[in-house]
XYZ file of C-alpha atoms in Angstrom:
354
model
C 106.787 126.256 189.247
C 108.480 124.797 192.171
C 110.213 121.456 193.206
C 110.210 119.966 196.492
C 112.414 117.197 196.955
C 111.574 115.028 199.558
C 113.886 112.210 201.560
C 111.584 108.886 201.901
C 112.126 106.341 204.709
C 113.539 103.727 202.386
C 116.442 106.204 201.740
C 115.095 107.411 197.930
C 114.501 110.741 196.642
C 111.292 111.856 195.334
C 110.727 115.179 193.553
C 107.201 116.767 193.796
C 106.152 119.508 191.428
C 103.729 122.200 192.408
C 102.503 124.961 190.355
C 101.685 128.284 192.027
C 97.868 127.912 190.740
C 97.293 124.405 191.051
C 94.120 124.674 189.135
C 96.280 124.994 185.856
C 98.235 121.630 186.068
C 95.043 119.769 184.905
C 93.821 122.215 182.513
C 97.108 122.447 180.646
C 98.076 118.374 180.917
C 94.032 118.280 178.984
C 95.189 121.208 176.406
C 98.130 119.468 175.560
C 96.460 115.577 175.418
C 93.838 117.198 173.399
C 96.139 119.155 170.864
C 99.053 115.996 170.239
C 101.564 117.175 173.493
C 103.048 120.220 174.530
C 103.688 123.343 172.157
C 107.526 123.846 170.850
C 107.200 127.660 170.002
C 106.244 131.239 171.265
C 102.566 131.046 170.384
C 101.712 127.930 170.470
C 103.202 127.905 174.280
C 100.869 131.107 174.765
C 97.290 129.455 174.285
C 98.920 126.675 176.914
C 96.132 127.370 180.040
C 98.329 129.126 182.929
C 101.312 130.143 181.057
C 101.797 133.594 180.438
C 103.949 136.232 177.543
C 106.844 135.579 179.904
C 106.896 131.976 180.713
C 106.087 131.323 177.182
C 108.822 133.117 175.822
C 111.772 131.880 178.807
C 110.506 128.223 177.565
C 110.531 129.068 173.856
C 114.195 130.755 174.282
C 115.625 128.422 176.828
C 114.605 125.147 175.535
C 113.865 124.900 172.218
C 115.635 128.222 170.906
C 113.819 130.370 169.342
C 114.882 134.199 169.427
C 112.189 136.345 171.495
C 112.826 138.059 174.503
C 111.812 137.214 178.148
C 110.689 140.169 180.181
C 110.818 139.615 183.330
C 111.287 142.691 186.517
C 114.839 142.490 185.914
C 114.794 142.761 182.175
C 112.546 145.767 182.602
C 114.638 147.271 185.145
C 117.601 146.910 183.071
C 116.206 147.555 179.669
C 114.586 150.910 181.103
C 118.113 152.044 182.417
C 119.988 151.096 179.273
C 117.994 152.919 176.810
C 117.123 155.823 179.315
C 113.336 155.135 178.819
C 111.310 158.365 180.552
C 108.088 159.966 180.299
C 106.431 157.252 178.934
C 104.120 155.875 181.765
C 104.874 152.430 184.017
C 106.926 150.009 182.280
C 105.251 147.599 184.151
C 101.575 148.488 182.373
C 101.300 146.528 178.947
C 99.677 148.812 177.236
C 102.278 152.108 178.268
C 104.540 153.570 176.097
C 107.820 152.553 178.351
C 106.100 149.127 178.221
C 106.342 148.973 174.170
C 109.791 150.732 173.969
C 111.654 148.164 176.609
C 110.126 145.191 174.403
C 111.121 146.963 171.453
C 114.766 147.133 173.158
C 114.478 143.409 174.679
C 113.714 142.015 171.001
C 116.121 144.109 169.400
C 119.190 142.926 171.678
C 118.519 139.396 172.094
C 120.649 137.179 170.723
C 119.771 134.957 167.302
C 122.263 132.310 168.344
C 121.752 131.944 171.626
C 118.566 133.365 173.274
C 117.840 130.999 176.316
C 121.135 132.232 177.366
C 121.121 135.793 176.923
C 117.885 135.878 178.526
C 118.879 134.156 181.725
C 121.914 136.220 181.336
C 119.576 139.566 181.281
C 117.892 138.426 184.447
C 121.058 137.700 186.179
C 122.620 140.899 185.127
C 119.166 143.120 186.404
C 118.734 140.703 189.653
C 123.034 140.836 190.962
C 123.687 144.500 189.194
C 121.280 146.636 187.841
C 119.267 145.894 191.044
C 116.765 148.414 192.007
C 118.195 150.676 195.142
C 122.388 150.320 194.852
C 123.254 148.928 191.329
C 126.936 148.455 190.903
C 126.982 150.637 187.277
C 130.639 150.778 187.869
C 131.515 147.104 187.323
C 128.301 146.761 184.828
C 129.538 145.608 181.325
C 126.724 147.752 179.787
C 127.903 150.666 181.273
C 129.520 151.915 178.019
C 126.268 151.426 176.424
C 124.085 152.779 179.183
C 121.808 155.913 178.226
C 120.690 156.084 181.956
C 124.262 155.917 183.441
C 125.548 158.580 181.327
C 122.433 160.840 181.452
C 123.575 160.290 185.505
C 126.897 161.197 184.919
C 126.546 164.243 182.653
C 123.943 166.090 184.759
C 125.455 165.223 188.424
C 128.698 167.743 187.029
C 125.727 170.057 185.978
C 123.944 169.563 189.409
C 121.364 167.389 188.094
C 119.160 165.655 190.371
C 118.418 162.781 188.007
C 119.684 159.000 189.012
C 119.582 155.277 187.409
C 117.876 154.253 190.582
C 115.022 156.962 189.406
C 114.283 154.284 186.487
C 112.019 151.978 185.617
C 109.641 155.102 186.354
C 106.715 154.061 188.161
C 102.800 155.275 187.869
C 102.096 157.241 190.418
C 99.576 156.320 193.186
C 96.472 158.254 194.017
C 96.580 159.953 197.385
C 94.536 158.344 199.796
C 91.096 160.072 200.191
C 90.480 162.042 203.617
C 87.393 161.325 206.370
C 86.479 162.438 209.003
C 85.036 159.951 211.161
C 82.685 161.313 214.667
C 82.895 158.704 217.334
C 81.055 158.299 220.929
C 82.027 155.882 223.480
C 79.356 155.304 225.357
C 80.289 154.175 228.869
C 77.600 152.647 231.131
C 77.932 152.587 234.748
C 75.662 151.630 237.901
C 74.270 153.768 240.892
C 75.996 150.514 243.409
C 79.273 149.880 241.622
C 79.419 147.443 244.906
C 77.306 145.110 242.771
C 78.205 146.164 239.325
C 81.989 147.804 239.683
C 83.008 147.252 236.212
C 82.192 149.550 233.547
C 80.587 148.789 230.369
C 80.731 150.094 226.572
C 78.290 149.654 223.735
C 79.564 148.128 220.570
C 77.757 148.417 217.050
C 78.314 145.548 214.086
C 79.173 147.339 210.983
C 77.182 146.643 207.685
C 78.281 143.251 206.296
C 80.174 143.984 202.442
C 82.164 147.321 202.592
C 85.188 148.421 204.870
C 85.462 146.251 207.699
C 82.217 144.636 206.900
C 80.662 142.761 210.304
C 83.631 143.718 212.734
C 82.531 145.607 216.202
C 83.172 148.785 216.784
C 82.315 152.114 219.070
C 79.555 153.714 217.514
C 80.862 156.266 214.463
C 79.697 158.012 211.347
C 81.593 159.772 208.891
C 80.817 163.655 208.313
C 81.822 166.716 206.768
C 81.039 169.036 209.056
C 83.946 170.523 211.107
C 84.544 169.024 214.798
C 83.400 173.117 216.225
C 80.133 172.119 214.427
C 77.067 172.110 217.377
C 75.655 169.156 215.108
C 79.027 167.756 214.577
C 77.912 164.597 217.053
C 74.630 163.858 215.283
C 75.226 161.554 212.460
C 76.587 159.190 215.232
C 74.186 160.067 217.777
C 71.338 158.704 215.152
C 73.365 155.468 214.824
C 73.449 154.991 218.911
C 69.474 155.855 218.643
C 68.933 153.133 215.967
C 70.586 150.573 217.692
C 69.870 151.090 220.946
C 66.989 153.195 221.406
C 65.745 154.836 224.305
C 68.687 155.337 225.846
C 68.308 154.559 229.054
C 70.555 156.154 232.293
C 71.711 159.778 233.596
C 74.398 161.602 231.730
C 77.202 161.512 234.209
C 79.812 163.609 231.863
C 80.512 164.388 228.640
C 84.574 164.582 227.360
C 86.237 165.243 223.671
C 89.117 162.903 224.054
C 90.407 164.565 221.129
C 91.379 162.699 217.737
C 93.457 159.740 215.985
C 94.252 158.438 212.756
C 94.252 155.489 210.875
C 95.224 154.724 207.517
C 93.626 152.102 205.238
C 95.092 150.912 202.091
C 92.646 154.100 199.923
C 91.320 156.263 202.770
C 92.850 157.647 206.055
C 90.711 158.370 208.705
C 90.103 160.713 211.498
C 88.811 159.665 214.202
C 87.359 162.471 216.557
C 86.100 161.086 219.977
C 83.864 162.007 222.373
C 83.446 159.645 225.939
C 79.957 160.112 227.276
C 79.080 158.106 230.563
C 75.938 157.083 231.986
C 75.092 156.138 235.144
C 72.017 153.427 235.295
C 70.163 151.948 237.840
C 70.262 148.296 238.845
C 67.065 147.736 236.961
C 68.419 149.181 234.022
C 71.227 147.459 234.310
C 69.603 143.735 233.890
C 67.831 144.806 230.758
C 68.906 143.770 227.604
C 72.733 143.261 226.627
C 72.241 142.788 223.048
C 69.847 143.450 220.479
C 69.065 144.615 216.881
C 69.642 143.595 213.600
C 66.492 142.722 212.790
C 64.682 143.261 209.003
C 64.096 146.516 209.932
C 67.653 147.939 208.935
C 68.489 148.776 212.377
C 72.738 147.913 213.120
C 73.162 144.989 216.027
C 74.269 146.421 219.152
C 75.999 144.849 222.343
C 77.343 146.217 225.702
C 80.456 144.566 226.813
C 82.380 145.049 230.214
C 86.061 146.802 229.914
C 87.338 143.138 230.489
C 85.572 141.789 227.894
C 86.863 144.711 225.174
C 90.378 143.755 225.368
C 89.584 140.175 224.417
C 87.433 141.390 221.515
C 89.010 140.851 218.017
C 88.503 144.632 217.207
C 90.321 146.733 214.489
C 93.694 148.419 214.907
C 91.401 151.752 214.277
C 89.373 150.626 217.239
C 91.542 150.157 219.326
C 94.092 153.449 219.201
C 90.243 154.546 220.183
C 90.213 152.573 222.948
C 93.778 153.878 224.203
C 92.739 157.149 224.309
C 90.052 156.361 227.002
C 92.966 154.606 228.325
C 95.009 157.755 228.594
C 92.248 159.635 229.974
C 91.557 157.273 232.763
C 94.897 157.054 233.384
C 95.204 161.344 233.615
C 92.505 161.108 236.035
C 94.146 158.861 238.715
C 97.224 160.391 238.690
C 96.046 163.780 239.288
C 97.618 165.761 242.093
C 95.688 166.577 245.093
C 97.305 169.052 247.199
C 97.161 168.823 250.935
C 95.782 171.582 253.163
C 99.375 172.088 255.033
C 100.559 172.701 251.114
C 97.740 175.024 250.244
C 98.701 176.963 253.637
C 102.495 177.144 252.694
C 101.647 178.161 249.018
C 99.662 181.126 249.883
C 102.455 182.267 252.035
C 105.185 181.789 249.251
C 102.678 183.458 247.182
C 102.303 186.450 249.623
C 105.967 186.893 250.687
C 107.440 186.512 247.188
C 109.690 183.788 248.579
């Protein structure tokens, strides 16, 4: 919950509540209308629509007294640390072991007398000392108590590796899965670049639903064959032929541009690139600049000018594609040509030994 308090023009205050899920303001003003007002305990306060074990148990403690514990991050952290809690899964996941033993320990240390305050004084403590990366164990006033700080401090004058800051343990993540990802950029240029001097590129929509559902992108496929592979090329070659299909033009040249990553949130991809360009005639040119996409399955296709692709709201994957044509363009206009007069004074450098 958070209040806003806003400064009207008459020169009054008014404070506006919002709830982080808005939906649950009506839902829980009907539970409690419908069940004689708003719940004074732990589990009544639980069946309340949009409040949670921990906001439950914070209002139980904090306003109307009763002794349960509020486990928040901080708690955790802190409870975790205090009684040393290892090898028992995520603390964080209700159902692990660590989860179980830090409510055990939360329950067991909170205060009959006063629990609202001992729990905000738990989440103060975890959130100002026992925080997650530099806690201050040596001003701590658990530190006595503290399983985790002297586990720390008996095995550092052994040479011990272990450290509070290794606690709350966490579950550890899968490793991202690996593809490989065969790409062509297919460049289209004209026989009179007088009348057509900018280059073009064809563009395929990915499938809508899945990774980057409906974005643009150079034509790709994923494979498991290796990049030395003579078929290596094909699974992408079939989705250039069922978009756009003939292909129309001369192949002009072929280059492996060589290969970039990029990570998604579960899979990392490598991209391995190959530039093919086409030279077209004017005729060919004025044909179609879009198509496909049609019931018969085949993926909508578009050629757009060099201009046009830096406009385009591609992916970040798409575009470290795009900069290594960049790069290659670049190599090619920069590259040296030697003069006649130098040829002529390297062969006689090269013949005198000078």
């Amino acid at each position: 919950m958070v209040i806003f308090r806003f400064y009207l023009h008459t020169g009054n205050y008014i404070d506006v509540v919002f709830l982080f899920v808005y939906r649950y303001l009506l839902d829980g003003a009907k539970y409690a209308v419908a069940n004689g007002g708003m719940p004074t305990n732990l589990k009544g306060l639980g069946n309340v629509p949009g409040v949670g074990p921990y906001t439950a148990a914070a209002v139980a403690s904090i306003a109307f007294g009763e002794k349960t514990a509020a486990v928040d991050g901080n708690v955790i952290r802190v409870c975790t640390r205090l009684a040393a809690v290892r090898g028992a899964g995520d603390a964080t996941k209700n159902n692990s072991d660590a989860a179980k033993a830090v409510r055990f320990a939360a329950d067991w240390l909170v205060s009959p007398d006063r629990p609202g305050d001992f729990n905000q004084a738990m989440m103060e403590l975890g959130a100002t000392v026992c925080t997650p990366k530099a806690p201050k164990c040596g001003t701590c006033p658990l530190r006595r108590q503290c399983a985790g700080f002297k586990l720390e401090s008996s095995e550092g004058e052994e040479g011990g590796t272990f450290k509070v800051t290794d606690l709350p343990e966490r579950e550890k993540k899968a490793g991202k899965r690996e593809e490989r990802v065969a790409v062509v950029v297919l460049e289209r240029q004209t026989l009179n670049p007088t009348l057509n001097p900018e280059s073009s590129y064809l563009l395929v929509r990915r499938p809508e639903g899945g990774l980057l559902g409906g974005l643009w992108e150079f034509p790709s496929a994923v494979t498991e064959l290796e990049a030395t592979s003579s078929d290596f090329y094909a699974p992408v070659d079939a989705v250039v032929d069922a978009a756009f299909n003939p292909r129309v033009g001369e192949l002009k040249s072929r280059t492996e541009l060589g290969e970039v990553t990029h990570t998604f949130s579960h899979v990392r991809h490598t991209y391995v690139v190959r530039h093919e360009v086409v030279v077209v005639t004017e005729t060919e040119a004025n044909g179609p600049e879009r198509g496909g996409g049609g019931e018969g399955g085949s993926r909508e296709w578009r050629w757009v000018t060099a201009t046009e692709l830096d406009t385009l709201g591609l992916s970040s994957g798409v575009r470290k594609i795009q900069t290594l044509i960049g790069k290659k363009e670049k190599t090619v206009k920069v590259k040296k040509v030697e003069s006649a007069i130098g040829k002529m004074f390297a062969a006689k450098k090269a013949k005198t030994g000078e």
